[in-house]
Each structure stands twice: as C-alpha cells, then as structure tokens.
C-alpha cells in the first residue's frame, strides 16, 4: 500500500516531518484487508485524492481543530494547547488511536477524523473495551463514504489489533441507522446515561 492508493505508508515527504500519534505500521494490514474486501470503495475514495493515516502533530496547521468544530464546541485552542494534549495522548500508550483523512488536493486539509479509545480492564480476563469517539467528516466532503471508511477501519482495528472484547459509541438519533450498518446495536437493558458539568 502506498500513498498513491490512499494509505500513507511512510511519513510525508515535506520539510517538517509529521510526528504521528501512533505507529502507522499498525494500520497496514488492516488497510490491506479493507482494500481487498471493499476495493471499489477504496478505489473511489483514495484514487489520488485522499490519504488515511494517524493524526499528526502538524495537523493543527491543516485545520484539524476546525474540522472538530463541525462536531461540537472546541473553544479556543492554540498550537501549544494542541501540542500538550497531543503529547498526553501519545504518552498513554496503546490507548488513543485517531485516524484522519487528508485531502491531498485542497490545501492538504484534514477532512475526516475518528478516534478509537481502548480502555484496559480487570473484568473479562483483563480485557480491553473500545470506544469510537469524535467521528467527523467535513461538510464539503459528504457523500463520499469517508465516515464509513473511518468507522470500518477503526472497528476492524479494535478487534484485530487491540483485542477489544467489545466496542461501543454514543450518537444522535439520526445517526443510529448509519452506525447499525457496521454491526453496532442497542443492547437489551443497557442505557447511556450522562451527567454534564459546567466547565
Ligand atoms: C458524539 C460523538 C462523541 C462526541 C460527542 C461530542 C461519535 C460516535 N460520537 O456523541 O464521540 O464526543 O458527540 O458531543 O462520534 P459533546 O461535546 O456534546 O460531548
């Protein structure tokens, strides 16, 4: 797999090297399986237009936070804030896996992102639970199935690379059908409860 067909298999060849949140090599076999399984989708999506890779430290400059603003409030985030949080996530090894999709043509903009969080537990034979978080695709890139690729890849990654015994997510009503297509479903007698704090 190469950057030409969508998977950035090595660091980008620009002046400042991008530091990734997690080891990009972990994605290779997942991406390969996925390309074989859904070659039409991969060809349509990646043919020279997009790259899929882990979040990088320099993605702040490629509009990463502005993309997240399409999902929810982000407040004011400076580069120092971003870098500090990026380092914290990276130091929590084997926990945070943020995948991004970068548009190779339009200003190298980040146009899609989703995160897998792996929570280590004692239960389930010291099992790992996965959560899919902060799935967002740029409004201007809708209809190209970028969200499908992100959720598919992270779901497969959680199962095959992180050995998650389950993976869950929260979403708005209108997105339930979308996530059901990937096998996510309401579990009997389980509810999502939330308490918010004013920060
Ligand atoms: C959605 C997201 C969740 C995100 C939240 C932000 C997915 C599958 N779900 O529920 O990950 O954290 O929105 O909303 O992407 P909030 O700012 O109101 O918590």
mmCIF file of N, CA and C and ligand atoms in Angstrom, residues 71-73 132-136 169-172 179 196, ligand 1:
data_model
loop_
_atom_site.group_PDB
_atom_site.id
_atom_site.type_symbol
_atom_site.label_atom_id
_atom_site.label_comp_id
_atom_site.label_asym_id
_atom_site.label_seq_id
_atom_site.Cartn_x
_atom_site.Cartn_y
_atom_site.Cartn_z
ATOM 1 N N UNK A 71 -18.257 19.056 14.722
ATOM 2 C CA UNK A 71 -18.902 18.048 15.571
ATOM 3 C C UNK A 71 -19.478 18.671 16.829
ATOM 4 N N UNK A 72 -18.672 19.520 17.478
ATOM 5 C CA UNK A 72 -19.116 20.108 18.748
ATOM 6 C C UNK A 72 -18.237 21.311 19.079
ATOM 7 N N UNK A 73 -18.505 21.916 20.233
ATOM 8 C CA UNK A 73 -17.721 23.078 20.674
ATOM 9 C C UNK A 73 -16.278 22.684 20.960
ATOM 10 N N UNK A 132 -15.600 4.211 20.126
ATOM 11 C CA UNK A 132 -15.393 5.054 18.942
ATOM 12 C C UNK A 132 -15.862 6.463 19.311
ATOM 13 N N UNK A 133 -14.997 7.410 19.139
ATOM 14 C CA UNK A 133 -15.286 8.784 19.559
ATOM 15 C C UNK A 133 -15.013 9.790 18.440
ATOM 16 N N UNK A 134 -15.729 10.886 18.513
ATOM 17 C CA UNK A 134 -15.439 12.076 17.702
ATOM 18 C C UNK A 134 -15.282 11.776 16.206
ATOM 19 N N UNK A 135 -16.306 11.132 15.686
ATOM 20 C CA UNK A 135 -16.335 10.855 14.242
ATOM 21 C C UNK A 135 -16.851 12.106 13.533
ATOM 22 N N UNK A 136 -16.059 12.635 12.640
ATOM 23 C CA UNK A 136 -16.495 13.847 11.936
ATOM 24 C C UNK A 136 -15.932 13.869 10.520
ATOM 25 N N UNK A 169 -20.275 3.098 21.100
ATOM 26 C CA UNK A 169 -20.257 4.523 20.758
ATOM 27 C C UNK A 169 -21.583 5.158 21.147
ATOM 28 N N UNK A 170 -21.562 6.467 21.278
ATOM 29 C CA UNK A 170 -22.790 7.234 21.508
ATOM 30 C C UNK A 170 -23.039 8.068 20.260
ATOM 31 N N UNK A 171 -24.311 8.223 19.911
ATOM 32 C CA UNK A 171 -24.577 9.078 18.748
ATOM 33 C C UNK A 171 -25.981 9.655 18.820
ATOM 34 N N UNK A 172 -26.197 10.669 18.000
ATOM 35 C CA UNK A 172 -27.520 11.294 17.908
ATOM 36 C C UNK A 172 -28.484 10.341 17.193
ATOM 37 N N UNK A 179 -24.705 3.876 12.033
ATOM 38 C CA UNK A 179 -23.814 3.002 12.812
ATOM 39 C C UNK A 179 -24.307 1.554 12.831
ATOM 40 N N UNK A 196 -23.534 16.195 32.989
ATOM 41 C CA UNK A 196 -22.631 17.209 32.462
ATOM 42 C C UNK A 196 -22.227 18.181 33.545
HETATM 43 C C1 LIG B 1 -20.966 12.435 19.579
HETATM 44 C C2 LIG B 1 -19.697 11.643 19.338
HETATM 45 C C3 LIG B 1 -18.857 11.636 20.586
HETATM 46 C C4 LIG B 1 -18.504 13.070 20.894
HETATM 47 C C5 LIG B 1 -19.760 13.850 21.173
HETATM 48 C C6 LIG B 1 -19.463 15.307 21.383
HETATM 49 C C7 LIG B 1 -19.359 9.777 17.852
HETATM 50 C C8 LIG B 1 -19.681 8.361 17.507
HETATM 51 N N1 LIG B 1 -19.994 10.291 18.913
HETATM 52 O O1 LIG B 1 -21.730 11.795 20.509
HETATM 53 O O2 LIG B 1 -17.698 10.884 20.384
HETATM 54 O O3 LIG B 1 -17.580 13.153 21.958
HETATM 55 O O4 LIG B 1 -20.629 13.747 20.017
HETATM 56 O O5 LIG B 1 -20.574 15.961 21.883
HETATM 57 O O6 LIG B 1 -18.594 10.405 17.167
HETATM 58 P P1 LIG B 1 -20.469 16.772 23.258
HETATM 59 O O7 LIG B 1 -19.481 17.857 23.017
HETATM 60 O O8 LIG B 1 -21.848 17.264 23.454
HETATM 61 O O9 LIG B 1 -19.997 15.807 24.301
#
